[in-house]
Amino acid sequence: MQFLLLLAAVGLCGAQYNSNTQAGRTSIVHLFEWRWADIALECERYLAPNGFGGVQVSPPNENIVITNPFRPWWERYQPISYKLCSRSGNENEFRDMVTRCNNVGVYIYVDAVVNHMCGAAGGSGTHSTCGSYFDAGNENFPAVPYSGWDFNDGRCHTSNGEIQNYGDMYQVRDCRLSGLLDLAQEKDYVRTKIAEYMNYLIDIGVAGFRIDAAKHMWPGDIKAFLDKLNTLNTQWFPSGTKPFIYQEVISMNFLSASLCACVFSTFLLLRSGSDAMGLFLHTRKG
């Protein structure tokens, strides 16, 4: 299993800048592809006694099941719905993990995949982690539901609907990333469905979110669905506490990366897509 430390931004004023970790706990560990039951035990037996502040977990939502190659890690980044069932566990196991980790002062941060659904070549059927039916070729995801109206096909002007020039911000944000069906976050319906998913997790007790593929979404669209989020669950957090938001941006250039991120959030800058340890946490305040 991959074990990756994220430095939490602490002592920062205002809204989504606050990591929400408890005083003296300044590190968030990424337990990549761990099962929810194992994370709960890790919180109780190791992370809490050793001063860790939180855990970033893999995407908990339903995803496509890929068998060629067999069950790769990246299938977790191809959503079918926002139901909470994956190979890490079901919804009851996720809820139990959040409760047990929160109770010992180690908070949960969810990897939120909201830029896209599965790949256009994903076929149709029920080969998904919850068994929900979908038809990728016709952009039909009834378990959300999303239909062809909810994707960016009409906004992308490349010959094949794919990103062809990563130097063109319009292509990067309006076209498909590696064939993944690109959601139209400019539509209020899509923004609402994304916010409903994130609010469901907030109500369970999560402390924040890593926004996957942030540079592939318009900052204004990100802000629009983040503005719909609830404050955190008062069972574990002070009244009015907002979720900590940090965004994934892959770039070799700090300036261009900072332009991709929402102006009131923190973003993760990965220097190389192949070097998961090349990780830096930056904060923007305007």
Coordinates of C-alpha atoms in Angstrom, one line a residue:
M1 CA 0.0 0.0 0.0
Q2 CA 1.2 3.5 -0.7
F3 CA 1.9 5.7 2.3
L4 CA 2.1 9.4 1.6
L5 CA 2.4 12.3 3.9
L6 CA 0.7 15.6 3.1
L7 CA 1.7 18.6 5.2
A8 CA -1.4 20.2 6.5
A9 CA -1.8 24.0 6.1
V10 CA -2.3 25.1 9.7
G11 CA -2.8 28.4 11.4
L12 CA -4.2 30.0 8.3
C13 CA -7.1 32.4 8.6
G14 CA -10.4 32.0 6.8
A15 CA -12.8 29.4 5.5
Q16 CA -11.4 26.6 3.4
Y17 CA -7.8 27.4 4.4
N18 CA -8.1 25.8 7.8
S19 CA -7.2 22.1 7.7
N20 CA -9.5 21.4 10.7
T21 CA -6.9 19.2 12.3
Q22 CA -6.7 19.3 16.1
A23 CA -4.0 21.5 17.8
G24 CA -0.6 19.9 17.6
R25 CA -1.6 17.5 14.8
T26 CA -0.2 18.9 11.6
S27 CA 0.2 15.9 9.2
I28 CA -2.3 14.2 7.0
V29 CA -1.4 10.7 5.8
H30 CA -2.6 9.4 2.4
L31 CA -3.7 5.7 2.9
F32 CA -4.0 5.0 -0.8
E33 CA -6.3 2.1 -1.6
W34 CA -6.6 1.0 2.0
R35 CA -9.9 -0.6 3.1
W36 CA -12.1 1.4 5.4
A37 CA -11.9 -1.2 8.2
D38 CA -8.1 -1.2 8.1
I39 CA -8.0 2.6 8.2
A40 CA -10.3 2.6 11.3
L41 CA -7.8 0.3 13.1
E42 CA -4.8 2.4 11.9
C43 CA -6.4 5.5 13.3
E44 CA -6.9 3.9 16.7
R45 CA -3.7 1.9 17.0
Y46 CA -1.0 4.1 15.3
L47 CA -2.1 7.4 13.9
A48 CA -3.8 8.9 16.9
P49 CA -1.1 7.8 19.4
N50 CA 1.6 9.2 17.1
G51 CA 0.0 12.7 16.6
F52 CA -1.3 12.4 13.1
G53 CA -4.1 14.9 12.2
G54 CA -6.0 13.1 9.4
V55 CA -6.2 10.6 6.6
Q56 CA -6.8 11.2 2.9
V57 CA -8.8 8.3 1.6
S58 CA -9.2 7.0 -1.9
P59 CA -12.4 7.9 -3.7
P60 CA -15.3 6.2 -1.9
N61 CA -17.9 6.5 -4.7
E62 CA -19.0 3.7 -7.1
N63 CA -16.6 3.3 -10.0
I64 CA -16.4 1.2 -13.1
V65 CA -14.8 -2.3 -12.8
I66 CA -12.0 -2.8 -15.2
T67 CA -10.6 -6.3 -15.8
N68 CA -8.0 -5.6 -18.6
P69 CA -5.7 -4.8 -17.0
F70 CA -7.1 -6.4 -13.9
R71 CA -8.5 -4.0 -11.4
P72 CA -6.0 -1.1 -11.8
W73 CA -5.8 1.6 -9.2
W74 CA -7.1 4.2 -11.7
E75 CA -10.5 2.6 -12.0
R76 CA -11.2 4.4 -8.7
Y77 CA -11.0 7.6 -10.7
Q78 CA -13.8 6.6 -13.2
P79 CA -17.1 7.2 -11.4
I80 CA -20.4 5.5 -12.2
S81 CA -22.4 7.1 -9.4
Y82 CA -21.9 8.8 -6.1
K83 CA -23.1 5.8 -4.1
L84 CA -20.6 4.8 -1.4
C85 CA -19.3 1.4 -2.4
S86 CA -15.9 0.5 -3.6
R87 CA -13.3 -2.1 -3.1
S88 CA -12.4 -0.2 0.1
G89 CA -15.8 -1.1 1.5
N90 CA -19.5 -0.3 1.7
E91 CA -21.3 2.7 3.1
N92 CA -21.7 1.2 6.6
E93 CA -17.9 0.5 6.7
F94 CA -17.2 4.0 5.5
R95 CA -19.4 5.5 8.2
D96 CA -17.8 3.3 10.9
M97 CA -14.3 4.4 9.8
V98 CA -15.2 8.1 9.9
T99 CA -16.7 7.8 13.4
R100 CA -13.9 5.8 14.8
C101 CA -11.2 8.0 13.4
N102 CA -12.9 11.2 14.4
N103 CA -13.5 9.9 17.9
V104 CA -9.7 9.6 18.4
G105 CA -8.9 13.0 16.8
V106 CA -7.8 11.8 13.3
Y107 CA -10.1 13.3 10.6
I108 CA -11.0 12.0 7.2
Y109 CA -10.3 13.9 3.9
V110 CA -12.0 12.5 0.8
D111 CA -10.5 12.3 -2.7
A112 CA -13.4 13.8 -4.6
V113 CA -13.6 12.9 -8.3
V114 CA -16.1 15.3 -9.8
N115 CA -14.5 16.5 -13.0
H116 CA -15.7 13.6 -15.0
M117 CA -17.4 10.1 -15.1
C118 CA -15.9 7.0 -16.6
G119 CA -14.2 6.7 -20.0
A120 CA -16.3 6.9 -23.1
A121 CA -15.1 3.4 -24.0
G122 CA -16.4 2.0 -20.8
G123 CA -19.2 0.2 -22.5
S124 CA -22.6 -0.5 -20.9
G125 CA -23.9 -2.8 -18.3
T126 CA -23.6 -3.3 -14.5
H127 CA -19.8 -3.8 -14.3
S128 CA -19.5 -1.3 -11.5
T129 CA -18.6 -1.6 -7.8
C130 CA -22.3 -1.3 -6.7
G131 CA -23.8 -3.0 -9.7
S132 CA -25.5 0.2 -11.0
Y133 CA -26.3 0.2 -14.7
F134 CA -24.6 2.7 -17.0
D135 CA -24.1 3.3 -20.7
A136 CA -20.9 5.3 -21.2
G137 CA -21.3 5.4 -25.0
N138 CA -24.6 7.3 -24.6
E139 CA -23.5 9.2 -21.5
N140 CA -26.2 7.7 -19.4
F141 CA -25.6 7.3 -15.7
P142 CA -29.1 6.7 -14.2
A143 CA -27.8 6.1 -10.7
V144 CA -26.8 9.8 -10.3
P145 CA -28.7 10.6 -12.7
Y146 CA -26.6 12.2 -15.5
S147 CA -27.5 12.1 -19.2
G148 CA -26.0 13.5 -22.4
W149 CA -27.2 17.0 -21.4
D150 CA -24.8 17.0 -18.5
F151 CA -21.5 16.7 -20.4
N152 CA -19.2 19.2 -22.1
D153 CA -19.3 17.8 -25.7
G154 CA -20.7 21.0 -27.2
R155 CA -18.0 23.2 -25.5
C156 CA -15.0 21.2 -26.8
H157 CA -13.8 22.2 -30.3
T158 CA -11.1 19.6 -31.0
S159 CA -11.5 17.1 -33.8
N160 CA -12.0 14.1 -31.5
G161 CA -13.3 15.7 -28.3
E162 CA -10.0 15.1 -26.5
I163 CA -7.4 17.4 -25.0
Q164 CA -4.9 17.8 -27.8
N165 CA -2.9 20.9 -26.5
Y166 CA -2.3 21.1 -22.8
G167 CA -1.2 24.7 -23.4
D168 CA -4.7 25.7 -24.3
M169 CA -6.7 26.3 -21.2
Y170 CA -10.0 25.9 -23.1
Q171 CA -9.1 22.4 -24.2
V172 CA -7.8 21.5 -20.8
R173 CA -11.1 22.5 -19.1
D174 CA -13.7 21.8 -21.8
C175 CA -12.4 18.6 -23.5
R176 CA -12.0 15.0 -22.3
L177 CA -9.0 14.0 -20.3
S178 CA -7.8 10.6 -21.6
G179 CA -11.3 9.8 -22.9
L180 CA -13.0 10.5 -19.6
L181 CA -16.5 11.9 -20.0
D182 CA -16.2 15.5 -19.0
L183 CA -19.0 16.9 -16.8
A184 CA -20.5 20.3 -17.6
Q185 CA -20.0 22.1 -14.2
E186 CA -21.3 25.3 -15.7
K187 CA -24.8 23.8 -15.4
D188 CA -26.5 24.3 -12.0
Y189 CA -27.9 20.8 -12.1
V190 CA -24.4 19.3 -12.3
R191 CA -23.1 21.6 -9.6
T192 CA -26.0 20.6 -7.4
K193 CA -25.4 16.8 -7.9
I194 CA -21.7 17.3 -7.0
A195 CA -22.6 19.3 -3.9
E196 CA -25.2 16.7 -2.8
Y197 CA -22.5 14.0 -2.9
M198 CA -20.0 16.1 -1.0
N199 CA -22.6 17.2 1.5
Y200 CA -23.6 13.6 2.1
L201 CA -20.0 13.0 3.1
I202 CA -19.9 16.1 5.2
D203 CA -23.0 15.0 7.1
I204 CA -21.3 11.6 7.8
G205 CA -18.4 13.5 9.4
V206 CA -15.5 14.1 6.9
A207 CA -13.3 17.1 7.5
G208 CA -12.5 18.1 3.9
F209 CA -11.8 17.2 0.3
R210 CA -9.0 16.8 -2.2
I211 CA -10.5 18.0 -5.5
D212 CA -9.2 15.7 -8.2
A213 CA -8.2 17.1 -11.6
A214 CA -8.8 20.7 -10.5
K215 CA -6.9 22.2 -13.4
H216 CA -9.5 20.6 -15.7
M217 CA -12.3 22.6 -14.3
W218 CA -13.0 26.4 -14.5
P219 CA -12.2 28.0 -11.2
G220 CA -15.6 29.8 -11.2
D221 CA -17.3 26.4 -11.6
I222 CA -15.4 24.9 -8.7
K223 CA -16.3 27.9 -6.5
A224 CA -19.9 27.5 -7.5
F225 CA -20.3 24.0 -6.2
L226 CA -18.1 24.6 -3.2
D227 CA -20.4 27.5 -2.3
K228 CA -23.2 24.9 -2.0
L229 CA -21.4 22.9 0.7
N230 CA -22.6 22.6 4.2
T231 CA -20.6 23.3 7.3
L232 CA -19.1 20.3 9.1
N233 CA -20.9 17.9 11.4
T234 CA -21.1 19.5 14.9
Q235 CA -20.6 16.1 16.6
W236 CA -16.9 16.6 16.0
F237 CA -16.4 20.2 14.7
P238 CA -17.3 23.6 16.1
S239 CA -20.5 25.1 14.7
G240 CA -19.9 27.0 11.4
T241 CA -16.7 25.1 10.5
K242 CA -16.1 24.8 6.7
P243 CA -14.6 21.8 5.0
F244 CA -10.9 22.1 4.2
I245 CA -10.5 22.2 0.4
Y246 CA -7.3 21.4 -1.4
Q247 CA -6.9 20.8 -5.2
E248 CA -4.8 18.6 -7.4
V249 CA -2.9 20.4 -10.1
I250 CA -0.2 18.7 -12.2
S251 CA 2.2 21.2 -13.7
M252 CA 5.9 21.9 -14.0
N253 CA 5.2 25.6 -13.5
F254 CA 4.1 27.1 -10.2
L255 CA 2.6 30.2 -11.8
S256 CA 0.5 28.4 -14.4
A257 CA -0.6 25.9 -11.7
S258 CA -1.7 28.7 -9.4
L259 CA -3.9 30.1 -12.1
C260 CA -5.8 26.8 -12.3
A261 CA -6.8 26.7 -8.6
C262 CA -9.7 28.3 -7.0
V263 CA -8.8 31.6 -5.4
F264 CA -9.8 30.8 -1.8
S265 CA -8.4 27.3 -1.6
T266 CA -5.2 25.3 -1.2
F267 CA -3.8 23.3 -4.0
L268 CA -1.4 20.3 -4.4
L269 CA 1.2 20.9 -7.0
L270 CA 2.5 17.6 -8.5
R271 CA 5.7 18.3 -10.5
S272 CA 5.3 15.1 -12.4
G273 CA 2.4 12.8 -13.0
S274 CA 4.7 9.8 -12.5
D275 CA 6.3 11.1 -9.3
A276 CA 3.7 10.9 -6.7
M277 CA 6.2 12.0 -4.0
G278 CA 6.9 15.2 -5.8
L279 CA 4.3 16.9 -3.7
F280 CA 4.0 20.5 -2.5
L281 CA 1.2 22.2 -0.6
H282 CA 0.5 25.8 -1.6
T283 CA -2.1 28.3 -0.4
R284 CA -3.7 31.1 -2.3
K285 CA -5.7 33.9 -0.7
G286 CA -6.6 36.0 -3.8

